[in-house]
Amino acid sequence: MNKNSKGFVHLFLLITLLVAVFGIGYYTHRKVQTKYTQATWTTLKSTEFPYQISLPSSVTVQKVYPTPKNGESFVFSSPELDYTLWINVWDNPRKLSPPDWSNEQQRSSKAIDDEPPVNLPKTPNIYVSRTPAFRVEREYSPLWQPARVVYIQKEDNIYEIKFSYNEERVKNSDIFDQILSTFKFIEE
């Protein structure tokens, strides 16, 4: 074998190795990604407020709660994945930012669902439907499951999207990020 053929053998082995590594990575990524394929999801559009959201078809409306005047509240659950998704729209006539609104709710002893106080960051830390939003993680406590909660201020409403889940059964709570990515404000 001459020098040129050894160089081609090394190049061929390197290309084969790279193709194998990327192929395995792509296959693994596709397998994880298709677990919650959005092709089988249902898009729900609010009849009262300008938003829509898509949810896996296995998720069902568990309960619709009355909220303070001019609001709405839906609870969706997934029995096989053991999580609950809350979508609340709260009246915010003073157009307070989510941190100010949350602080006012806690000061006036009207804590939402009697949950522990929420400490929102001072500035938005996520965008939802091209709108600045505030995301917090609620840790597990004896009374409450862990939750991911997002607050969005839009005009004179606060939108609260909360994903609570059973840590023992829900190993991958990234489904919330997929659901959240489908939330859209609809221009009227």
C-alpha positions as a printed Julia matrix, in Angstrom:
188×3 Matrix{Float64}:
   0.0    0.0    0.0
   1.31   3.4   -0.84
   0.91   6.62   1.17
  -2.07   7.91  -0.84
  -4.15   4.77  -0.32
  -3.5    4.88   3.45
  -4.75   8.48   3.51
  -7.94   7.45   1.68
  -8.5    4.57   4.11
  -8.21   6.95   7.08
 -10.52   9.46   5.42
 -13.04   6.7    4.6
 -12.96   5.43   8.22
 -13.4    8.97   9.58
 -16.39   9.66   7.3
 -17.95   6.29   8.21
 -17.52   7.01  11.91
 -19.06  10.5   11.57
 -22.05   9.14   9.61
 -22.6    6.44  12.27
 -22.42   8.93  15.16
 -24.78  11.43  13.51
 -27.11   8.62  12.4
 -27.43   7.27  15.94
 -27.96  10.79  17.29
 -30.63  11.56  14.69
 -32.43   8.24  15.33
 -32.43   8.87  19.1
 -33.67  12.44  18.63
 -36.48  11.29  16.28
 -37.54   8.55  18.67
 -37.85  11.03  21.58
 -39.47  13.68  19.4
 -42.22  11.42  18.05
 -43.42  10.49  21.55
 -45.62  13.6   21.51
 -46.14  14.15  17.81
 -48.34  17.19  17.3
 -50.12  15.55  14.38
 -52.51  13.95  16.87
 -53.16  17.13  18.83
 -56.34  19.18  19.06
 -56.36  22.97  18.84
 -58.7   24.7   21.25
 -59.78  28.27  20.71
 -61.24  30.33  23.54
 -64.67  31.75  22.83
 -64.17  34.56  25.35
 -60.56  35.63  24.94
 -58.21  36.01  21.95
 -56.05  32.89  22.35
 -55.73  29.32  21.2
 -53.67  26.37  22.38
 -53.03  22.85  21.12
 -53.12  19.83  23.39
 -52.45  16.11  22.93
 -55.69  14.37  21.95
 -55.48  12.21  25.1
 -55.94  15.3   27.29
 -59.5   15.93  28.41
 -61.3   18.83  30.02
 -61.46  17.91  33.68
 -63.34  20.92  34.99
 -64.26  24.46  34.1
 -64.08  26.77  37.1
 -65.75  30.12  37.51
 -63.19  32.89  37.96
 -63.54  36.42  39.24
 -65.49  38.68  36.91
 -64.38  38.82  33.31
 -62.17  35.72  33.42
 -62.15  32.03  32.55
 -60.52  28.91  33.89
 -60.03  25.48  32.32
 -58.4   22.4   33.79
 -57.17  19.69  31.43
 -55.79  16.37  32.58
 -53.97  13.42  31.12
 -54.73  10.24  33.05
 -52.02   8.1   31.46
 -49.29  10.72  31.93
 -50.6   11.99  35.28
 -50.38  15.71  34.72
 -52.81  18.6   34.9
 -52.77  21.73  32.78
 -54.55  24.83  34.06
 -55.35  27.77  31.82
 -56.66  30.75  33.77
 -57.48  34.19  32.49
 -57.74  36.77  35.25
 -59.2   40.24  35.1
 -56.48  42.91  35.34
 -58.22  46.26  34.74
 -55.26  48.26  36.1
 -52.99  46.51  33.57
 -50.46  45.51  36.22
 -47.4   43.51  35.25
 -47.58  39.85  36.36
 -45.19  40.41  39.33
 -47.21  43.42  40.54
 -50.5   41.61  39.95
 -49.26  38.52  41.83
 -48.04  40.66  44.76
 -51.38  42.45  44.91
 -53.26  39.14  44.9
 -51.12  37.87  47.78
 -51.44  41.12  49.77
 -55.21  41.15  49.43
 -55.36  37.52  50.68
 -56.89  36.3   47.45
 -54.15  33.81  46.71
 -55.02  31.81  43.63
 -56.29  28.33  44.54
 -54.91  28.85  48.07
 -51.48  27.95  46.74
 -48.23  29.02  48.36
 -47.0   32.51  47.35
 -45.48  32.82  43.9
 -42.25  34.77  43.63
 -42.1   35.96  40.05
 -38.89  37.38  38.63
 -38.84  41.17  38.27
 -38.32  41.0   34.52
 -39.72  38.62  31.88
 -37.68  35.45  31.43
 -39.51  33.82  28.51
 -41.54  34.78  25.44
 -44.9   33.18  24.67
 -46.63  34.05  21.41
 -44.07  36.84  20.93
 -45.13  38.36  24.24
 -42.85  38.78  27.27
 -43.83  36.35  30.02
 -42.76  35.23  33.49
 -41.98  31.57  34.17
 -41.51  30.02  37.6
 -40.98  26.52  38.92
 -42.93  25.52  42.0
 -41.14  22.87  44.03
 -42.85  19.82  45.49
 -44.38  20.19  48.95
 -46.56  17.82  51.0
 -49.67  19.66  49.77
 -48.7   20.52  46.21
 -47.24  18.72  43.23
 -44.37  20.43  41.46
 -45.51  22.83  38.76
 -44.26  25.01  35.97
 -46.23  28.23  35.76
 -46.19  30.99  33.15
 -47.84  34.39  33.57
 -48.52  36.67  30.6
 -49.98  40.18  30.76
 -51.98  41.04  27.65
 -54.12  44.18  27.65
 -56.35  44.04  30.74
 -55.87  40.34  31.52
 -53.34  38.05  33.14
 -53.02  34.65  31.46
 -51.78  31.89  33.76
 -50.71  28.59  32.22
 -49.82  26.04  34.87
 -48.53  22.5   34.4
 -48.55  20.38  37.55
 -47.32  16.83  37.47
 -46.58  13.77  39.54
 -42.78  13.55  39.72
 -42.85   9.78  40.18
 -44.9    9.12  37.04
 -43.92  11.96  34.74
 -40.26  11.42  34.0
 -40.15  13.94  31.17
 -42.13  17.09  31.92
 -40.91  18.65  28.66
 -44.42  18.08  27.29
 -45.26  21.42  28.95
 -42.75  23.21  26.71
 -44.36  21.6   23.66
 -47.85  22.64  24.8
 -46.66  26.14  25.69
 -45.11  26.55  22.24
 -48.59  26.15  20.71
 -50.18  28.95  22.78
 -51.03  31.82  20.44
 -52.75  35.16  20.83
 -55.22  35.69  18.03
 -55.57  39.18  16.63
 -59.17  40.28  16.75
